[in-house]
């Protein structure tokens, strides 16, 4: 498993990181965003969307579970599983997104652990203080491990 680390020192840094991340993303990719409330998961996704050429404003999908953005170079499926904490392993129909033509980004992936593909990128964000974040990227699966994330961290 490949692993990369970096720090961000402002929300703009995290957006820029997301924007650069988009350069390495291909259709069918799955990105799991781990970290507590307010660490910057949605902020990262906003940058990723910008990097994909999406002009629509990215809003948190907490109450909708999923938001789709189709106006970029590939579709972005932005999920927030927070409200599924107590889900009873029902089939939530996420597979069509995970195996679709776009990139899927999941906030709170631990709440749909059984649904997410084994091959994925995990981005862990940890708050150090008001503005500083430690970010760790882990690549799971051959198709990801071949990519040069070292070029963007
Ligand atoms: P989450 O989706 O993880 O709950 P959000 O992206 O919605 O978090 O919110 C992150 C909050 O933290 C925003 O208010 C943002 O301005 C602030 N923030 C401060 N420093 C950073 C940083 N380095 N990276 C990301 N967000 C930051
Ligand atoms: Mg969020």
PDB file of C-alpha atoms and ligand atoms in Angstrom:
ATOM      1  CA  UNK A   1       0.000   0.000   0.000  1.00  0.00           C
ATOM      2  CA  UNK A   2       1.327   3.414  -0.982  1.00  0.00           C
ATOM      3  CA  UNK A   3       1.068   6.241   1.491  1.00  0.00           C
ATOM      4  CA  UNK A   4       1.656   9.997   1.249  1.00  0.00           C
ATOM      5  CA  UNK A   5       1.432  12.771   3.822  1.00  0.00           C
ATOM      6  CA  UNK A   6       1.154  16.519   3.761  1.00  0.00           C
ATOM      7  CA  UNK A   7      -0.043  19.421   5.881  1.00  0.00           C
ATOM      8  CA  UNK A   8      -2.463  22.176   5.036  1.00  0.00           C
ATOM      9  CA  UNK A   9      -2.550  25.483   6.896  1.00  0.00           C
ATOM     10  CA  UNK A  10      -5.780  27.073   5.656  1.00  0.00           C
ATOM     11  CA  UNK A  11      -9.006  26.055   3.954  1.00  0.00           C
ATOM     12  CA  UNK A  12      -7.568  27.487   0.734  1.00  0.00           C
ATOM     13  CA  UNK A  13      -4.625  25.054   1.036  1.00  0.00           C
ATOM     14  CA  UNK A  14      -7.032  22.152   1.346  1.00  0.00           C
ATOM     15  CA  UNK A  15      -9.010  23.363  -1.659  1.00  0.00           C
ATOM     16  CA  UNK A  16      -5.827  23.663  -3.694  1.00  0.00           C
ATOM     17  CA  UNK A  17      -4.839  20.167  -2.604  1.00  0.00           C
ATOM     18  CA  UNK A  18      -8.237  18.880  -3.807  1.00  0.00           C
ATOM     19  CA  UNK A  19      -7.828  20.770  -7.056  1.00  0.00           C
ATOM     20  CA  UNK A  20      -4.408  19.175  -7.679  1.00  0.00           C
ATOM     21  CA  UNK A  21      -5.759  15.786  -6.675  1.00  0.00           C
ATOM     22  CA  UNK A  22      -8.197  16.003  -9.572  1.00  0.00           C
ATOM     23  CA  UNK A  23      -5.274  15.781 -12.016  1.00  0.00           C
ATOM     24  CA  UNK A  24      -4.715  12.155 -10.995  1.00  0.00           C
ATOM     25  CA  UNK A  25      -8.342  11.085 -10.953  1.00  0.00           C
ATOM     26  CA  UNK A  26      -9.962   8.789 -13.512  1.00  0.00           C
ATOM     27  CA  UNK A  27     -13.559   7.697 -14.090  1.00  0.00           C
ATOM     28  CA  UNK A  28     -14.577   4.946 -11.668  1.00  0.00           C
ATOM     29  CA  UNK A  29     -12.308   6.152  -8.879  1.00  0.00           C
ATOM     30  CA  UNK A  30     -13.523   6.031  -5.278  1.00  0.00           C
ATOM     31  CA  UNK A  31     -12.187   8.433  -2.643  1.00  0.00           C
ATOM     32  CA  UNK A  32     -13.055   7.897   1.026  1.00  0.00           C
ATOM     33  CA  UNK A  33     -12.696  10.989   3.203  1.00  0.00           C
ATOM     34  CA  UNK A  34     -12.026  10.173   6.849  1.00  0.00           C
ATOM     35  CA  UNK A  35     -11.959  12.692   9.663  1.00  0.00           C
ATOM     36  CA  UNK A  36     -14.123  14.372  12.262  1.00  0.00           C
ATOM     37  CA  UNK A  37     -16.747  17.021  11.728  1.00  0.00           C
ATOM     38  CA  UNK A  38     -15.172  20.253  10.492  1.00  0.00           C
ATOM     39  CA  UNK A  39     -11.780  18.876   9.415  1.00  0.00           C
ATOM     40  CA  UNK A  40     -12.303  19.877   5.782  1.00  0.00           C
ATOM     41  CA  UNK A  41     -13.831  16.927   3.919  1.00  0.00           C
ATOM     42  CA  UNK A  42     -16.326  19.101   2.066  1.00  0.00           C
ATOM     43  CA  UNK A  43     -13.645  21.763   1.545  1.00  0.00           C
ATOM     44  CA  UNK A  44     -11.428  19.149  -0.122  1.00  0.00           C
ATOM     45  CA  UNK A  45     -14.323  18.063  -2.334  1.00  0.00           C
ATOM     46  CA  UNK A  46     -14.924  21.674  -3.365  1.00  0.00           C
ATOM     47  CA  UNK A  47     -11.323  21.860  -4.591  1.00  0.00           C
ATOM     48  CA  UNK A  48     -11.592  18.515  -6.352  1.00  0.00           C
ATOM     49  CA  UNK A  49     -14.729  19.747  -8.130  1.00  0.00           C
ATOM     50  CA  UNK A  50     -12.926  22.888  -9.233  1.00  0.00           C
ATOM     51  CA  UNK A  51     -10.071  20.743 -10.554  1.00  0.00           C
ATOM     52  CA  UNK A  52     -12.569  18.727 -12.574  1.00  0.00           C
ATOM     53  CA  UNK A  53     -13.870  21.927 -14.136  1.00  0.00           C
ATOM     54  CA  UNK A  54     -17.160  21.857 -12.226  1.00  0.00           C
ATOM     55  CA  UNK A  55     -18.596  25.361 -11.949  1.00  0.00           C
ATOM     56  CA  UNK A  56     -21.549  24.601  -9.698  1.00  0.00           C
ATOM     57  CA  UNK A  57     -21.069  25.378  -6.034  1.00  0.00           C
ATOM     58  CA  UNK A  58     -20.417  22.201  -4.013  1.00  0.00           C
ATOM     59  CA  UNK A  59     -22.712  21.986  -1.013  1.00  0.00           C
ATOM     60  CA  UNK A  60     -22.605  19.426   1.761  1.00  0.00           C
ATOM     61  CA  UNK A  61     -24.826  16.446   0.915  1.00  0.00           C
ATOM     62  CA  UNK A  62     -25.581  15.721   4.578  1.00  0.00           C
ATOM     63  CA  UNK A  63     -29.335  15.874   4.112  1.00  0.00           C
ATOM     64  CA  UNK A  64     -29.522  14.530   0.580  1.00  0.00           C
ATOM     65  CA  UNK A  65     -26.978  11.679   1.039  1.00  0.00           C
ATOM     66  CA  UNK A  66     -25.685  12.297  -2.449  1.00  0.00           C
ATOM     67  CA  UNK A  67     -25.195  15.179  -4.841  1.00  0.00           C
ATOM     68  CA  UNK A  68     -24.210  14.734  -8.465  1.00  0.00           C
ATOM     69  CA  UNK A  69     -22.274  17.242 -10.541  1.00  0.00           C
ATOM     70  CA  UNK A  70     -22.316  16.641 -14.264  1.00  0.00           C
ATOM     71  CA  UNK A  71     -20.783  19.823 -15.636  1.00  0.00           C
ATOM     72  CA  UNK A  72     -17.112  18.850 -15.332  1.00  0.00           C
ATOM     73  CA  UNK A  73     -14.753  16.641 -17.272  1.00  0.00           C
ATOM     74  CA  UNK A  74     -16.321  13.616 -15.569  1.00  0.00           C
ATOM     75  CA  UNK A  75     -19.290  13.249 -13.198  1.00  0.00           C
ATOM     76  CA  UNK A  76     -18.669  13.815  -9.496  1.00  0.00           C
ATOM     77  CA  UNK A  77     -20.798  11.838  -7.041  1.00  0.00           C
ATOM     78  CA  UNK A  78     -20.467  13.386  -3.592  1.00  0.00           C
ATOM     79  CA  UNK A  79     -21.876  11.256  -0.763  1.00  0.00           C
ATOM     80  CA  UNK A  80     -22.245  11.914   2.927  1.00  0.00           C
ATOM     81  CA  UNK A  81     -23.063   8.773   4.919  1.00  0.00           C
ATOM     82  CA  UNK A  82     -23.258  10.537   8.281  1.00  0.00           C
ATOM     83  CA  UNK A  83     -26.992   9.984   8.633  1.00  0.00           C
ATOM     84  CA  UNK A  84     -26.597   6.277   7.842  1.00  0.00           C
ATOM     85  CA  UNK A  85     -24.804   5.587  11.110  1.00  0.00           C
ATOM     86  CA  UNK A  86     -27.539   3.205  12.202  1.00  0.00           C
ATOM     87  CA  UNK A  87     -28.343   1.698   8.837  1.00  0.00           C
ATOM     88  CA  UNK A  88     -29.037  -2.010   8.942  1.00  0.00           C
ATOM     89  CA  UNK A  89     -27.028  -3.038   5.908  1.00  0.00           C
ATOM     90  CA  UNK A  90     -29.921  -2.336   3.614  1.00  0.00           C
ATOM     91  CA  UNK A  91     -29.072  -2.082  -0.071  1.00  0.00           C
ATOM     92  CA  UNK A  92     -28.762   1.645  -0.564  1.00  0.00           C
ATOM     93  CA  UNK A  93     -28.065   1.511  -4.282  1.00  0.00           C
ATOM     94  CA  UNK A  94     -24.575   2.987  -4.037  1.00  0.00           C
ATOM     95  CA  UNK A  95     -23.051   0.400  -6.352  1.00  0.00           C
ATOM     96  CA  UNK A  96     -24.180   2.154  -9.490  1.00  0.00           C
ATOM     97  CA  UNK A  97     -22.161   5.163  -8.366  1.00  0.00           C
ATOM     98  CA  UNK A  98     -19.076   3.229  -7.296  1.00  0.00           C
ATOM     99  CA  UNK A  99     -18.994   1.452 -10.636  1.00  0.00           C
ATOM    100  CA  UNK A 100     -20.212   4.372 -12.726  1.00  0.00           C
ATOM    101  CA  UNK A 101     -18.449   6.740 -15.112  1.00  0.00           C
ATOM    102  CA  UNK A 102     -17.578   9.333 -12.541  1.00  0.00           C
ATOM    103  CA  UNK A 103     -15.529   9.761  -9.413  1.00  0.00           C
ATOM    104  CA  UNK A 104     -17.246   9.004  -6.104  1.00  0.00           C
ATOM    105  CA  UNK A 105     -16.243  10.897  -2.964  1.00  0.00           C
ATOM    106  CA  UNK A 106     -17.593   9.648   0.371  1.00  0.00           C
ATOM    107  CA  UNK A 107     -17.681  11.548   3.646  1.00  0.00           C
ATOM    108  CA  UNK A 108     -18.171   9.311   6.740  1.00  0.00           C
ATOM    109  CA  UNK A 109     -17.393   6.095   4.815  1.00  0.00           C
ATOM    110  CA  UNK A 110     -17.212   4.115   8.068  1.00  0.00           C
ATOM    111  CA  UNK A 111     -21.013   4.121   8.139  1.00  0.00           C
ATOM    112  CA  UNK A 112     -21.287   2.258   4.830  1.00  0.00           C
ATOM    113  CA  UNK A 113     -18.163   0.157   5.243  1.00  0.00           C
ATOM    114  CA  UNK A 114     -19.707  -2.967   3.725  1.00  0.00           C
ATOM    115  CA  UNK A 115     -20.741  -1.091   0.587  1.00  0.00           C
ATOM    116  CA  UNK A 116     -17.473   0.555  -0.413  1.00  0.00           C
ATOM    117  CA  UNK A 117     -15.107  -1.162  -2.863  1.00  0.00           C
ATOM    118  CA  UNK A 118     -11.907  -2.707  -1.508  1.00  0.00           C
ATOM    119  CA  UNK A 119      -9.960  -0.772  -4.109  1.00  0.00           C
ATOM    120  CA  UNK A 120     -10.102   2.887  -3.187  1.00  0.00           C
ATOM    121  CA  UNK A 121      -8.131   5.934  -2.143  1.00  0.00           C
ATOM    122  CA  UNK A 122      -8.471   6.930   1.462  1.00  0.00           C
ATOM    123  CA  UNK A 123      -7.771  10.509   2.503  1.00  0.00           C
ATOM    124  CA  UNK A 124      -7.495  10.968   6.263  1.00  0.00           C
ATOM    125  CA  UNK A 125      -7.651  14.497   7.595  1.00  0.00           C
ATOM    126  CA  UNK A 126      -6.747  15.322  11.172  1.00  0.00           C
ATOM    127  CA  UNK A 127      -7.199  18.691  12.847  1.00  0.00           C
ATOM    128  CA  UNK A 128      -4.117  19.992  14.662  1.00  0.00           C
ATOM    129  CA  UNK A 129      -5.533  23.401  15.555  1.00  0.00           C
ATOM    130  CA  UNK A 130      -7.854  26.020  14.092  1.00  0.00           C
ATOM    131  CA  UNK A 131      -6.143  26.153  10.685  1.00  0.00           C
ATOM    132  CA  UNK A 132      -3.645  23.281  10.501  1.00  0.00           C
ATOM    133  CA  UNK A 133      -4.493  19.819   9.186  1.00  0.00           C
ATOM    134  CA  UNK A 134      -2.434  16.642   8.773  1.00  0.00           C
ATOM    135  CA  UNK A 135      -3.462  14.787   5.643  1.00  0.00           C
ATOM    136  CA  UNK A 136      -2.583  11.182   4.826  1.00  0.00           C
ATOM    137  CA  UNK A 137      -3.386   9.529   1.490  1.00  0.00           C
ATOM    138  CA  UNK A 138      -3.471   5.738   1.283  1.00  0.00           C
ATOM    139  CA  UNK A 139      -3.847   3.888  -2.005  1.00  0.00           C
ATOM    140  CA  UNK A 140      -5.531   0.489  -2.023  1.00  0.00           C
ATOM    141  CA  UNK A 141      -5.470  -1.491  -5.258  1.00  0.00           C
ATOM    142  CA  UNK A 142      -3.220  -1.836  -8.299  1.00  0.00           C
ATOM    143  CA  UNK A 143      -4.793   0.854 -10.417  1.00  0.00           C
ATOM    144  CA  UNK A 144      -4.168   3.482  -7.734  1.00  0.00           C
ATOM    145  CA  UNK A 145      -0.743   2.351  -6.638  1.00  0.00           C
ATOM    146  CA  UNK A 146       0.628   2.991 -10.108  1.00  0.00           C
ATOM    147  CA  UNK A 147      -0.252   6.673  -9.944  1.00  0.00           C
ATOM    148  CA  UNK A 148       2.205   9.286  -8.869  1.00  0.00           C
ATOM    149  CA  UNK A 149       0.559  11.061  -5.967  1.00  0.00           C
ATOM    150  CA  UNK A 150       4.052  12.101  -4.918  1.00  0.00           C
ATOM    151  CA  UNK A 151       3.792  14.710  -7.666  1.00  0.00           C
ATOM    152  CA  UNK A 152       1.009  16.601  -5.896  1.00  0.00           C
ATOM    153  CA  UNK A 153       1.792  16.352  -2.180  1.00  0.00           C
TER     154      UNK A 153
HETATM  155  P1  LIG B   1     -16.213  18.628   7.035  1.00  0.00           P
HETATM  156  O1  LIG B   1     -16.839  18.400   5.682  1.00  0.00           O
HETATM  157  O2  LIG B   1     -15.031  17.732   7.286  1.00  0.00           O
HETATM  158  O3  LIG B   1     -17.203  18.552   8.158  1.00  0.00           O
HETATM  159  P2  LIG B   1     -15.905  21.360   6.159  1.00  0.00           P
HETATM  160  O4  LIG B   1     -15.052  21.300   4.933  1.00  0.00           O
HETATM  161  O5  LIG B   1     -17.363  21.531   5.970  1.00  0.00           O
HETATM  162  O6  LIG B   1     -15.585  20.092   7.077  1.00  0.00           O
HETATM  163  O7  LIG B   1     -15.425  22.538   7.101  1.00  0.00           O
HETATM  164  C1  LIG B   1     -14.072  22.749   7.426  1.00  0.00           C
HETATM  165  C2  LIG B   1     -13.994  24.040   8.233  1.00  0.00           C
HETATM  166  O8  LIG B   1     -12.672  24.221   8.725  1.00  0.00           O
HETATM  167  C3  LIG B   1     -14.320  25.250   7.387  1.00  0.00           C
HETATM  168  O9  LIG B   1     -14.986  26.190   8.190  1.00  0.00           O
HETATM  169  C4  LIG B   1     -12.924  25.753   6.988  1.00  0.00           C
HETATM  170  O10 LIG B   1     -12.899  27.152   6.728  1.00  0.00           O
HETATM  171  C5  LIG B   1     -12.137  25.452   8.252  1.00  0.00           C
HETATM  172  N1  LIG B   1     -10.693  25.234   8.032  1.00  0.00           N
HETATM  173  C6  LIG B   1      -9.706  25.887   8.686  1.00  0.00           C
HETATM  174  N2  LIG B   1      -8.498  25.434   8.309  1.00  0.00           N
HETATM  175  C7  LIG B   1      -8.714  24.485   7.375  1.00  0.00           C
HETATM  176  C8  LIG B   1      -7.841  23.639   6.619  1.00  0.00           C
HETATM  177  N3  LIG B   1      -6.521  23.666   6.730  1.00  0.00           N
HETATM  178  N4  LIG B   1      -8.424  22.775   5.736  1.00  0.00           N
HETATM  179  C9  LIG B   1      -9.769  22.705   5.623  1.00  0.00           C
HETATM  180  N5  LIG B   1     -10.639  23.458   6.314  1.00  0.00           N
HETATM  181  C10 LIG B   1     -10.118  24.338   7.188  1.00  0.00           C
HETATM  182 MG1  LIG B   2     -18.786  17.751   5.159  1.00  0.00          MG
END
